[in-house]
Amino acid sequence: KNAATMARTPYARRQISGNNNKTMKSFLSLFAVLSLPAPTVSEFRRFDGPINAASNYIHFSEGYIVTPGYIDISNLVFASADEGAPNTYVPEDRDWNDDHSAVMEESRGDDRVANDDTYDRHLEEEIGDDTESAIVSGSTYVDIVLFHEPSECANTRLGCDWTSLGVGANDGLGNLRWCCSDDAKGLGLCKGGAKQEGRLIVDPDKFNGQHRFLGVPPSGTWSRAVKFGMFDLKEKDGSGKYVMVVANCNDDIGRNLTVTGEYVWKSAHGYLPGNLFGEMYFYFAVAICYLVLLLWYVIKFQIYRDAAIPIFQWFIATIFIGFFEAFFKCGDLWVWNVDGVRFWFSLYTGVLFGVCKRAISRVLVVMLCLGWGVTCDTLGGKFKTLVMLGLVYAGVSAARDVMTIISITENEILTHNEEEEILDVVSILTFVTAFIDVTFYLWIFDALNQTMQYLESMNQSRKLKRYLRLRLFLLLSVLFAVLWSVFGIVDSYNSQRMVNEEENGWVLTAVWEVNY
């Protein structure tokens, strides 16, 4: 996609699909992500867009795979965006022992060929027939590589240096180049000689991934798919973060292309990203806990029905809403794992149930602290103010959550400017939500102190004891929220993350459910 440019301008890499929450610009945007579930793009991913001939950027897609698994790009169709023009330029043969023949068979053994430059590089097939195509004189190339980012660097704030993994080159003075262009040759970064000109820089001594390429003729209407588009990942390759890079590097005589179609990322357990599999089980456990709590509370309510106050019914409704939130979030992840696509109804229903749970919880705690049903039968004018504040919180929180999800899950259709605008709005909504939260907490503790003073003056020791216990729980809840927020912020800015985000990043957001 063109939206999430990871700016190393003018030598940048452009993300075509995948998590974009690493590029949040501000503290508020970061806080929004820390307080939300972590949606990511479906493992049936779409790539619809241009691949222009350019040496100053590349396109990439990343995801977490639990091996054995695979990435299949066979359904991606590369096509010419123009008629091109005949030229007399003939690049030097790449000397890959293919003699520009039709197809090189994939090595199936466990041991790689000694000359790694010949390993796993396959030509393309013609769309619409079974004929084998040959690279014609004057062809340029689209390079596609897949590699694994080691956890030692993937779990750091700056991420992995791809040049150390054999993709791109760096002269150590800050000059980074992805492609073997004229200026890259001038910097001495193209060590493959003439055969590497106009190609993605891949260092065979460092690169330990898989490589495919397409030959693009200099003129005429052209479309191709990658014949051997299945990247098999064996258990020995290791689970973790994988990156697929697509580069159309030759900006001298190369042709602008378009890409359309779906590609698949699949782990051993299914289509769910490997780093979200634990989250599915977590929400399942949370749903069970809510169900047990709900049954216990209903039984107790029936036993002491004569002494119950009206607010107890709202407590039961809130627990019920919490159960449905966890149920739909777990169901969304389960369907995603089985079918490979998001169950949008379940996703947004779970988010809206979560918003309702948070809003109603805040309103009920204020009502209880004001003594509704304990020291007074009505709240007077405070009731209307409280309900309005709860509705405003629900509206702002829902807008923030939905817009954050859209900015991440719809990144394939949003432009960079549109995504930045959405995230700017999310930052404002996060600030408004935080302000309302502070208002709720100030109101809660002020009302709690007044109610406790009244109970103490009336010598109602049993009720006072329960309110003292309520104050303790609220203080522990606030302490937990503050400590966990600080931990998440420190972890995000730490050079080596304390939580392995590559594998367990979902914990930072899921733990908030424990507080409720």
Short mmCIF file of C-alpha atoms in Angstrom, two decimals:
data_model
loop_
_atom_site.label_atom_id
_atom_site.label_comp_id
_atom_site.label_asym_id
_atom_site.label_seq_id
_atom_site.Cartn_x
_atom_site.Cartn_y
_atom_site.Cartn_z
CA LYS A 1 0.00 0.00 0.00
CA ASN A 2 1.03 3.57 -0.43
CA ALA A 3 -0.28 4.75 2.92
CA ALA A 4 2.23 3.63 5.50
CA THR A 5 5.49 4.99 4.19
CA MET A 6 8.23 4.25 6.67
CA ALA A 7 10.12 7.38 5.85
CA ARG A 8 13.72 7.03 4.99
CA THR A 9 13.07 9.54 2.30
CA PRO A 10 14.18 9.71 -0.41
CA TYR A 11 15.27 6.11 0.07
CA ALA A 12 12.21 4.70 1.78
CA ARG A 13 10.40 1.43 2.06
CA ARG A 14 6.67 1.39 1.58
CA GLN A 15 4.40 -0.98 3.42
CA ILE A 16 1.85 -2.69 1.21
CA SER A 17 -0.01 -4.39 4.03
CA GLY A 18 0.38 -5.11 7.70
CA ASN A 19 0.32 -3.50 11.09
CA ASN A 20 0.77 0.25 10.94
CA ASN A 21 0.46 1.08 14.61
CA LYS A 22 4.23 1.46 14.91
CA THR A 23 4.13 4.79 13.14
CA MET A 24 1.91 6.68 15.60
CA LYS A 25 3.30 10.17 15.82
CA SER A 26 2.28 11.32 19.26
CA PHE A 27 1.87 10.22 22.84
CA LEU A 28 -1.92 10.44 22.56
CA SER A 29 -1.99 8.19 19.51
CA LEU A 30 0.27 5.75 21.33
CA PHE A 31 -2.05 5.81 24.34
CA ALA A 32 -5.01 5.13 22.05
CA VAL A 33 -3.33 2.04 20.69
CA LEU A 34 -2.35 0.85 24.19
CA SER A 35 -5.98 1.13 25.30
CA LEU A 36 -7.49 -0.72 22.34
CA PRO A 37 -7.53 -4.26 21.03
CA ALA A 38 -4.86 -4.78 18.41
CA PRO A 39 -6.57 -5.40 15.10
CA THR A 40 -4.40 -6.28 12.16
CA VAL A 41 -5.01 -6.90 8.54
CA SER A 42 -6.52 -10.19 7.43
CA GLU A 43 -4.19 -13.00 6.51
CA PHE A 44 -5.98 -13.06 3.16
CA ARG A 45 -4.42 -9.78 2.14
CA ARG A 46 -5.08 -7.66 -0.91
CA PHE A 47 -2.51 -5.79 -2.92
CA ASP A 48 -4.10 -3.44 -5.44
CA GLY A 49 -1.91 -0.60 -6.56
CA PRO A 50 1.01 0.63 -8.63
CA ILE A 51 4.55 -0.72 -8.58
CA ASN A 52 6.30 2.10 -10.39
CA ALA A 53 9.83 1.77 -11.68
CA ALA A 54 11.80 3.56 -8.96
CA SER A 55 15.07 2.95 -7.20
CA ASN A 56 14.42 5.22 -4.22
CA TYR A 57 11.81 3.04 -2.48
CA ILE A 58 10.59 -0.52 -2.16
CA HIS A 59 7.29 -2.09 -1.11
CA PHE A 60 6.98 -4.55 1.76
CA SER A 61 4.48 -6.63 3.71
CA GLU A 62 5.14 -8.10 7.14
CA GLY A 63 3.48 -10.57 9.47
CA TYR A 64 4.01 -13.14 12.20
CA ILE A 65 4.13 -16.80 11.12
CA VAL A 66 4.17 -19.86 13.35
CA THR A 67 6.03 -22.49 11.37
CA PRO A 68 5.40 -24.74 9.58
CA GLY A 69 3.40 -22.39 7.41
CA TYR A 70 3.50 -20.62 4.08
CA ILE A 71 3.06 -17.38 2.19
CA ASP A 72 1.40 -17.72 -1.20
CA ILE A 73 1.58 -14.92 -3.79
CA SER A 74 0.50 -17.04 -6.77
CA ASN A 75 -2.70 -15.03 -7.21
CA LEU A 76 -0.95 -11.67 -7.50
CA VAL A 77 -1.05 -10.47 -11.10
CA PHE A 78 1.63 -8.04 -12.25
CA ALA A 79 0.68 -6.08 -15.38
CA SER A 80 2.15 -3.26 -17.43
CA ALA A 81 0.67 0.17 -16.86
CA ASP A 82 1.76 1.44 -20.30
CA GLU A 83 2.84 0.15 -23.70
CA GLY A 84 6.50 0.77 -22.99
CA ALA A 85 9.02 1.53 -25.74
CA PRO A 86 11.53 -0.60 -27.63
CA ASN A 87 15.13 0.05 -26.68
CA THR A 88 18.51 -1.16 -27.69
CA TYR A 89 19.82 -1.57 -24.18
CA VAL A 90 20.66 -5.18 -23.37
CA PRO A 91 21.67 -5.88 -19.78
CA GLU A 92 24.44 -8.32 -19.07
CA ASP A 93 23.29 -11.90 -18.46
CA ARG A 94 22.81 -12.63 -14.78
CA ASP A 95 24.85 -15.82 -15.01
CA TRP A 96 22.42 -17.89 -12.97
CA ASN A 97 22.94 -20.99 -15.12
CA ASP A 98 19.45 -20.62 -16.54
CA ASP A 99 20.55 -19.58 -20.05
CA HIS A 100 17.39 -17.43 -20.03
CA SER A 101 15.42 -20.63 -20.26
CA ALA A 102 11.81 -20.98 -19.48
CA VAL A 103 11.58 -22.18 -15.90
CA MET A 104 14.08 -23.19 -13.23
CA GLU A 105 12.76 -25.94 -11.01
CA GLU A 106 12.72 -25.27 -7.29
CA SER A 107 15.26 -27.10 -5.18
CA ARG A 108 13.34 -29.47 -2.94
CA GLY A 109 16.20 -30.82 -0.84
CA ASP A 110 17.13 -29.63 2.62
CA ASP A 111 20.63 -28.60 1.53
CA ARG A 112 20.94 -25.46 -0.54
CA VAL A 113 23.03 -25.29 -3.66
CA ALA A 114 26.52 -24.04 -2.95
CA ASN A 115 26.03 -21.07 -5.25
CA ASP A 116 23.29 -19.31 -3.32
CA ASP A 117 22.75 -16.93 -6.24
CA THR A 118 21.03 -19.78 -8.07
CA TYR A 119 18.80 -20.82 -5.21
CA ASP A 120 15.05 -20.35 -5.27
CA ARG A 121 14.91 -17.88 -8.19
CA HIS A 122 12.09 -18.68 -10.57
CA LEU A 123 10.75 -17.20 -13.73
CA GLU A 124 7.19 -16.27 -14.43
CA GLU A 125 4.25 -17.81 -16.18
CA GLU A 126 1.98 -16.29 -18.83
CA ILE A 127 -1.47 -15.38 -17.60
CA GLY A 128 -4.17 -17.20 -19.51
CA ASP A 129 -2.23 -20.07 -21.03
CA ASP A 130 0.22 -22.78 -20.11
CA THR A 131 3.10 -21.61 -22.27
CA GLU A 132 6.45 -21.02 -20.69
CA SER A 133 7.91 -17.58 -21.16
CA ALA A 134 11.50 -16.59 -21.66
CA ILE A 135 13.30 -13.44 -20.66
CA VAL A 136 13.75 -11.36 -23.78
CA SER A 137 16.62 -8.99 -24.49
CA GLY A 138 16.15 -5.62 -22.83
CA SER A 139 13.94 -7.02 -20.06
CA THR A 140 13.92 -5.45 -16.63
CA TYR A 141 13.05 -7.27 -13.44
CA VAL A 142 10.70 -7.19 -10.48
CA ASP A 143 12.37 -8.77 -7.46
CA ILE A 144 10.40 -10.45 -4.67
CA VAL A 145 12.23 -11.63 -1.55
CA LEU A 146 11.04 -13.14 1.71
CA PHE A 147 13.13 -13.25 4.86
CA HIS A 148 12.82 -13.80 8.61
CA GLU A 149 13.65 -11.05 11.07
CA PRO A 150 15.51 -12.52 14.08
CA SER A 151 13.80 -11.91 17.41
CA GLU A 152 16.97 -10.26 18.74
CA CYS A 153 16.36 -7.23 16.56
CA ALA A 154 12.64 -7.57 15.76
CA ASN A 155 11.83 -6.99 19.44
CA THR A 156 13.69 -3.69 19.59
CA ARG A 157 12.26 -0.21 19.17
CA LEU A 158 14.25 0.49 16.01
CA GLY A 159 13.64 -2.93 14.50
CA CYS A 160 16.00 -4.91 12.31
CA ASP A 161 18.57 -3.42 9.97
CA TRP A 162 17.65 -5.15 6.72
CA THR A 163 21.08 -4.52 5.24
CA SER A 164 22.55 -6.81 7.91
CA LEU A 165 20.10 -9.47 6.69
CA GLY A 166 21.26 -9.09 3.09
CA VAL A 167 18.57 -6.78 1.69
CA GLY A 168 19.82 -3.38 0.57
CA ALA A 169 23.23 -1.94 1.35
CA ASN A 170 24.67 0.70 3.65
CA ASP A 171 28.12 2.25 3.46
CA GLY A 172 28.21 2.90 7.21
CA LEU A 173 28.00 6.67 6.71
CA GLY A 174 24.23 6.91 6.55
CA ASN A 175 23.93 6.21 2.83
CA LEU A 176 21.28 3.50 2.46
CA ARG A 177 20.23 2.13 -0.91
CA TRP A 178 17.74 -0.62 -1.69
CA CYS A 179 18.44 -0.81 -5.41
CA CYS A 180 21.55 -0.99 -7.55
CA SER A 181 21.06 2.41 -9.18
CA ASP A 182 23.69 4.73 -10.65
CA ASP A 183 24.34 6.53 -7.37
CA ALA A 184 24.47 3.20 -5.48
CA LYS A 185 27.20 2.08 -7.89
CA GLY A 186 29.01 5.36 -7.29
CA LEU A 187 28.94 4.67 -3.55
CA GLY A 188 30.34 1.20 -4.11
CA LEU A 189 27.21 -0.53 -2.80
CA CYS A 190 26.61 -2.76 -5.84
CA LYS A 191 28.96 -5.69 -5.35
CA GLY A 192 27.23 -7.92 -7.90
CA GLY A 193 28.64 -6.14 -10.90
CA ALA A 194 26.74 -5.39 -14.10
CA LYS A 195 24.33 -8.28 -13.56
CA GLN A 196 22.94 -6.48 -10.49
CA GLU A 197 22.23 -3.18 -12.24
CA GLY A 198 18.61 -2.09 -11.94
CA ARG A 199 17.88 -4.84 -9.41
CA LEU A 200 17.19 -5.13 -5.72
CA ILE A 201 20.47 -5.39 -3.80
CA VAL A 202 20.61 -8.88 -2.28
CA ASP A 203 23.85 -9.95 -0.61
CA PRO A 204 24.14 -13.76 -1.03
CA ASP A 205 26.60 -13.93 1.88
CA LYS A 206 24.06 -12.47 4.32
CA PHE A 207 20.69 -13.26 2.77
CA ASN A 208 19.04 -16.36 4.21
CA GLY A 209 15.59 -16.09 2.68
CA GLN A 210 13.81 -16.92 -0.56
CA HIS A 211 13.91 -15.01 -3.83
CA ARG A 212 11.57 -14.86 -6.85
CA PHE A 213 11.65 -12.52 -9.82
CA LEU A 214 9.68 -11.54 -12.91
CA GLY A 215 11.17 -10.46 -16.21
CA VAL A 216 9.35 -7.47 -17.73
CA PRO A 217 9.72 -7.01 -21.52
CA PRO A 218 10.60 -3.50 -22.74
CA SER A 219 7.38 -2.98 -24.72
CA GLY A 220 3.92 -4.35 -25.42
CA THR A 221 1.01 -5.32 -23.21
CA TRP A 222 2.24 -7.65 -20.49
CA SER A 223 0.85 -9.45 -17.45
CA ARG A 224 2.30 -12.22 -15.34
CA ALA A 225 1.90 -14.09 -12.08
CA VAL A 226 4.71 -15.69 -10.16
CA LYS A 227 4.74 -19.33 -11.25
CA PHE A 228 6.32 -20.62 -8.04
CA GLY A 229 4.56 -18.16 -5.75
CA MET A 230 4.39 -20.49 -2.76
CA PHE A 231 6.96 -19.65 -0.09
CA ASP A 232 7.04 -22.77 2.08
CA LEU A 233 8.26 -22.14 5.62
CA LYS A 234 9.44 -25.24 7.42
CA GLU A 235 9.69 -25.66 11.16
CA LYS A 236 13.46 -25.27 11.01
CA ASP A 237 12.99 -21.77 9.52
CA GLY A 238 11.62 -20.68 12.88
CA SER A 239 8.47 -18.87 13.97
CA GLY A 240 8.47 -15.10 14.11
CA LYS A 241 8.19 -11.99 12.00
CA TYR A 242 8.60 -12.41 8.24
CA VAL A 243 8.94 -9.65 5.67
CA MET A 244 8.16 -9.84 1.95
CA VAL A 245 9.76 -7.15 -0.22
CA VAL A 246 8.68 -6.24 -3.76
CA ALA A 247 10.96 -3.98 -5.81
CA ASN A 248 10.77 -2.60 -9.35
CA CYS A 249 14.17 -0.94 -9.24
CA ASN A 250 15.14 0.01 -12.78
CA ASP A 251 14.08 3.63 -13.13
CA ASP A 252 16.18 4.10 -16.29
CA ILE A 253 14.39 1.74 -18.67
CA GLY A 254 11.97 -0.03 -16.33
CA ARG A 255 8.22 0.08 -16.83
CA ASN A 256 5.54 1.18 -14.41
CA LEU A 257 3.42 -1.77 -13.30
CA THR A 258 0.23 -2.49 -11.43
CA VAL A 259 -0.46 -5.35 -9.04
CA THR A 260 -3.87 -6.85 -8.27
CA GLY A 261 -4.99 -9.85 -6.29
CA GLU A 262 -4.83 -11.58 -2.95
CA TYR A 263 -1.92 -13.22 -1.20
CA VAL A 264 -2.03 -15.50 1.82
CA TRP A 265 -0.12 -15.71 5.10
CA LYS A 266 -0.84 -18.91 7.01
CA SER A 267 0.63 -20.35 10.20
CA ALA A 268 0.60 -23.88 11.56
CA HIS A 269 -2.57 -23.27 13.60
CA GLY A 270 -4.50 -21.43 10.89
CA TYR A 271 -4.83 -18.00 9.30
CA LEU A 272 -4.75 -15.98 12.51
CA PRO A 273 -1.46 -14.08 12.87
CA GLY A 274 0.80 -16.11 15.11
CA ASN A 275 1.24 -13.27 17.61
CA LEU A 276 -2.55 -13.05 18.16
CA PHE A 277 -3.23 -16.72 18.82
CA GLY A 278 -2.77 -16.31 22.58
CA GLU A 279 -5.21 -13.39 22.56
CA MET A 280 -7.98 -15.67 21.30
CA TYR A 281 -7.53 -17.99 24.28
CA PHE A 282 -7.29 -15.01 26.61
CA TYR A 283 -10.69 -13.64 25.56
CA PHE A 284 -12.14 -17.13 25.82
CA ALA A 285 -10.94 -17.30 29.43
CA VAL A 286 -12.31 -13.79 30.11
CA ALA A 287 -15.71 -14.81 28.70
CA ILE A 288 -15.76 -17.83 31.03
CA CYS A 289 -14.86 -15.63 34.01
CA TYR A 290 -17.64 -13.18 33.17
CA LEU A 291 -20.11 -16.06 32.82
CA VAL A 292 -19.14 -17.52 36.21
CA LEU A 293 -19.35 -14.06 37.82
CA LEU A 294 -22.74 -13.48 36.20
CA LEU A 295 -24.16 -16.78 37.47
CA TRP A 296 -22.80 -16.17 40.98
CA TYR A 297 -24.22 -12.63 41.07
CA VAL A 298 -27.66 -13.71 39.81
CA ILE A 299 -27.83 -16.47 42.43
CA LYS A 300 -26.87 -14.04 45.20
CA PHE A 301 -29.37 -11.51 43.88
CA GLN A 302 -32.16 -14.08 44.08
CA ILE A 303 -31.18 -15.14 47.61
CA TYR A 304 -31.16 -11.56 48.94
CA ARG A 305 -33.84 -10.23 46.62
CA ASP A 306 -35.80 -8.53 49.43
CA ALA A 307 -32.77 -6.43 50.42
CA ALA A 308 -31.70 -5.61 46.86
CA ILE A 309 -31.54 -2.04 45.62
CA PRO A 310 -32.32 -0.98 42.00
CA ILE A 311 -28.68 -0.40 41.09
CA PHE A 312 -27.99 -4.13 41.51
CA GLN A 313 -29.92 -4.85 38.31
CA TRP A 314 -27.59 -2.53 36.44
CA PHE A 315 -24.62 -4.36 37.90
CA ILE A 316 -25.97 -7.60 36.42
CA ALA A 317 -26.54 -5.89 33.05
CA THR A 318 -22.96 -4.57 33.03
CA ILE A 319 -21.51 -8.03 33.75
CA PHE A 320 -23.71 -9.40 30.97
CA ILE A 321 -22.37 -6.76 28.55
CA GLY A 322 -18.79 -7.62 29.56
CA PHE A 323 -19.46 -11.28 28.79
CA PHE A 324 -20.75 -10.44 25.32
CA GLU A 325 -17.77 -8.18 24.65
CA ALA A 326 -15.32 -11.01 25.39
CA PHE A 327 -17.51 -13.51 23.53
CA PHE A 328 -17.61 -11.48 20.31
CA LYS A 329 -13.90 -10.62 20.42
CA CYS A 330 -13.02 -14.28 20.89
CA GLY A 331 -15.45 -15.22 18.11
CA ASP A 332 -13.89 -12.69 15.75
CA LEU A 333 -10.42 -14.16 16.29
CA TRP A 334 -11.71 -17.72 16.00
CA VAL A 335 -13.47 -17.05 12.68
CA TRP A 336 -10.37 -15.21 11.44
CA ASN A 337 -8.23 -18.22 12.28
CA VAL A 338 -10.54 -20.65 10.47
CA ASP A 339 -11.58 -18.60 7.42
CA GLY A 340 -8.67 -16.20 7.03
CA VAL A 341 -10.86 -13.07 6.98
CA ARG A 342 -12.21 -10.81 9.68
CA PHE A 343 -15.79 -11.31 10.88
CA TRP A 344 -16.60 -7.62 10.78
CA PHE A 345 -19.94 -7.93 12.61
CA SER A 346 -18.24 -9.67 15.52
CA LEU A 347 -15.29 -7.25 15.51
CA TYR A 348 -17.35 -4.06 15.70
CA THR A 349 -20.01 -5.61 17.96
CA GLY A 350 -17.29 -6.53 20.44
CA VAL A 351 -15.89 -3.00 20.29
CA LEU A 352 -19.32 -1.42 20.87
CA PHE A 353 -20.09 -3.77 23.75
CA GLY A 354 -16.75 -2.73 25.25
CA VAL A 355 -17.66 0.95 24.93
CA CYS A 356 -21.01 0.34 26.63
CA LYS A 357 -19.34 -1.62 29.44
CA ARG A 358 -16.85 1.15 30.13
CA ALA A 359 -19.45 3.94 30.00
CA ILE A 360 -22.05 2.18 32.16
CA SER A 361 -19.38 1.08 34.65
CA ARG A 362 -18.27 4.67 35.20
CA VAL A 363 -21.82 5.94 35.63
CA LEU A 364 -22.75 3.15 38.06
CA VAL A 365 -19.69 3.70 40.24
CA VAL A 366 -20.51 7.42 40.54
CA MET A 367 -24.13 6.57 41.42
CA LEU A 368 -23.00 4.11 44.07
CA CYS A 369 -20.53 6.60 45.52
CA LEU A 370 -23.27 9.24 45.65
CA GLY A 371 -25.20 6.82 47.86
CA TRP A 372 -28.06 6.03 45.46
CA GLY A 373 -30.18 3.34 47.14
CA VAL A 374 -28.00 3.49 50.27
CA THR A 375 -28.27 7.00 51.71
CA CYS A 376 -30.74 8.52 49.23
CA ASP A 377 -33.57 7.33 46.97
CA THR A 378 -32.94 9.81 44.14
CA LEU A 379 -30.00 11.79 42.80
CA GLY A 380 -32.02 14.85 41.79
CA GLY A 381 -30.41 17.01 39.11
CA LYS A 382 -27.15 15.05 39.37
CA PHE A 383 -28.77 12.09 37.62
CA LYS A 384 -29.31 13.95 34.36
CA THR A 385 -25.78 15.40 34.43
CA LEU A 386 -24.31 11.98 35.10
CA VAL A 387 -26.23 10.32 32.29
CA MET A 388 -25.21 13.03 29.83
CA LEU A 389 -21.56 12.66 30.82
CA GLY A 390 -21.82 8.89 30.31
CA LEU A 391 -23.38 9.34 26.87
CA VAL A 392 -20.67 11.80 25.83
CA TYR A 393 -18.00 9.38 27.02
CA ALA A 394 -19.63 6.51 25.10
CA GLY A 395 -19.89 8.55 21.90
CA VAL A 396 -16.32 9.88 21.99
CA SER A 397 -14.86 6.51 23.02
CA ALA A 398 -16.78 4.66 20.28
CA ALA A 399 -15.64 7.14 17.63
CA ARG A 400 -12.02 6.80 18.79
CA ASP A 401 -12.10 2.99 18.80
CA VAL A 402 -13.80 2.65 15.42
CA MET A 403 -11.56 5.22 13.72
CA THR A 404 -8.44 3.55 15.13
CA ILE A 405 -9.58 0.20 13.75
CA ILE A 406 -10.36 1.72 10.36
CA SER A 407 -6.94 3.38 10.17
CA ILE A 408 -5.31 -0.04 10.66
CA THR A 409 -7.60 -2.56 8.96
CA GLU A 410 -8.41 -0.35 5.96
CA ASN A 411 -4.82 0.72 5.30
CA GLU A 412 -4.92 -0.84 1.84
CA ILE A 413 -7.47 1.70 0.57
CA LEU A 414 -6.45 4.77 2.58
CA THR A 415 -3.88 7.20 1.27
CA HIS A 416 -1.06 8.33 3.53
CA ASN A 417 -2.68 11.74 4.07
CA GLU A 418 -6.08 10.18 4.86
CA GLU A 419 -4.51 7.85 7.40
CA GLU A 420 -2.59 10.69 9.03
CA GLU A 421 -5.78 12.77 9.23
CA ILE A 422 -7.65 9.90 10.90
CA LEU A 423 -4.86 9.41 13.43
CA ASP A 424 -4.84 13.13 14.19
CA VAL A 425 -8.57 12.95 14.95
CA VAL A 426 -7.94 9.86 17.08
CA SER A 427 -5.37 11.84 19.07
CA ILE A 428 -7.94 14.57 19.77
CA LEU A 429 -10.61 12.03 20.74
CA THR A 430 -8.13 10.28 23.03
CA PHE A 431 -7.44 13.57 24.79
CA VAL A 432 -11.19 14.21 25.20
CA THR A 433 -11.71 10.67 26.54
CA ALA A 434 -8.87 11.11 29.03
CA PHE A 435 -10.37 14.42 30.19
CA ILE A 436 -13.78 12.77 30.77
CA ASP A 437 -12.06 9.91 32.63
CA VAL A 438 -10.37 12.37 34.97
CA THR A 439 -13.74 14.07 35.55
CA PHE A 440 -15.32 10.72 36.45
CA TYR A 441 -12.55 9.81 38.89
CA LEU A 442 -12.62 13.20 40.63
CA TRP A 443 -16.39 12.94 40.95
CA ILE A 444 -16.13 9.37 42.24
CA PHE A 445 -13.71 10.11 45.08
CA ASP A 446 -15.43 13.38 46.03
CA ALA A 447 -18.82 11.65 46.23
CA LEU A 448 -17.29 8.70 48.07
CA ASN A 449 -15.80 10.93 50.76
CA GLN A 450 -19.09 12.76 51.29
CA THR A 451 -21.06 9.52 51.55
CA MET A 452 -18.56 8.01 54.00
CA GLN A 453 -18.72 11.14 56.18
CA TYR A 454 -22.51 10.88 56.24
CA LEU A 455 -22.42 7.18 57.19
CA GLU A 456 -19.86 7.88 59.91
CA SER A 457 -21.97 10.68 61.36
CA MET A 458 -25.02 8.37 61.37
CA ASN A 459 -23.03 5.54 63.02
CA GLN A 460 -23.88 3.12 60.19
CA SER A 461 -20.72 1.09 60.65
CA ARG A 462 -21.62 -1.91 58.42
CA LYS A 463 -22.36 0.30 55.41
CA LEU A 464 -19.29 2.39 56.16
CA LYS A 465 -17.15 -0.76 56.19
CA ARG A 466 -18.39 -1.69 52.71
CA TYR A 467 -17.69 1.79 51.37
CA LEU A 468 -14.18 1.65 52.84
CA ARG A 469 -13.67 -1.61 50.98
CA LEU A 470 -15.05 -0.02 47.80
CA ARG A 471 -12.58 2.86 48.16
CA LEU A 472 -9.72 0.37 48.51
CA PHE A 473 -10.75 -1.43 45.32
CA LEU A 474 -11.04 1.84 43.42
CA LEU A 475 -7.62 3.02 44.61
CA LEU A 476 -6.07 -0.30 43.59
CA SER A 477 -7.78 0.01 40.20
CA VAL A 478 -6.41 3.51 39.67
CA LEU A 479 -2.94 2.41 40.80
CA PHE A 480 -3.02 -0.53 38.39
CA ALA A 481 -4.14 1.68 35.49
CA VAL A 482 -1.40 4.24 36.14
CA LEU A 483 1.36 1.67 36.57
CA TRP A 484 0.33 -0.30 33.49
CA SER A 485 0.08 2.86 31.38
CA VAL A 486 3.55 3.93 32.47
CA PHE A 487 4.87 0.43 31.82
CA GLY A 488 3.40 0.42 28.31
CA ILE A 489 4.85 3.84 27.50
CA VAL A 490 8.29 2.96 28.86
CA ASP A 491 8.23 -0.34 27.00
CA SER A 492 7.36 1.38 23.73
CA TYR A 493 10.29 3.80 24.03
CA ASN A 494 12.78 1.31 25.45
CA SER A 495 15.47 0.20 23.00
CA GLN A 496 14.91 -3.45 23.97
CA ARG A 497 11.26 -4.12 24.72
CA MET A 498 10.41 -5.69 28.07
CA VAL A 499 7.41 -7.44 26.54
CA ASN A 500 8.24 -9.44 23.44
CA GLU A 501 5.95 -7.49 21.11
CA GLU A 502 6.82 -9.79 18.25
CA GLU A 503 5.13 -12.66 20.06
CA ASN A 504 3.13 -11.28 23.01
CA GLY A 505 2.38 -7.67 22.08
CA TRP A 506 -1.35 -8.32 22.56
CA VAL A 507 -0.75 -8.57 26.33
CA LEU A 508 -0.27 -4.80 26.59
CA THR A 509 -3.89 -4.19 25.55
CA ALA A 510 -5.57 -7.37 26.79
CA VAL A 511 -4.49 -6.91 30.42
CA TRP A 512 -6.85 -3.94 30.71
CA GLU A 513 -9.69 -6.47 30.81
CA VAL A 514 -8.26 -7.84 34.07
CA ASN A 515 -8.75 -4.42 35.69
CA TYR A 516 -12.47 -4.52 34.89
#
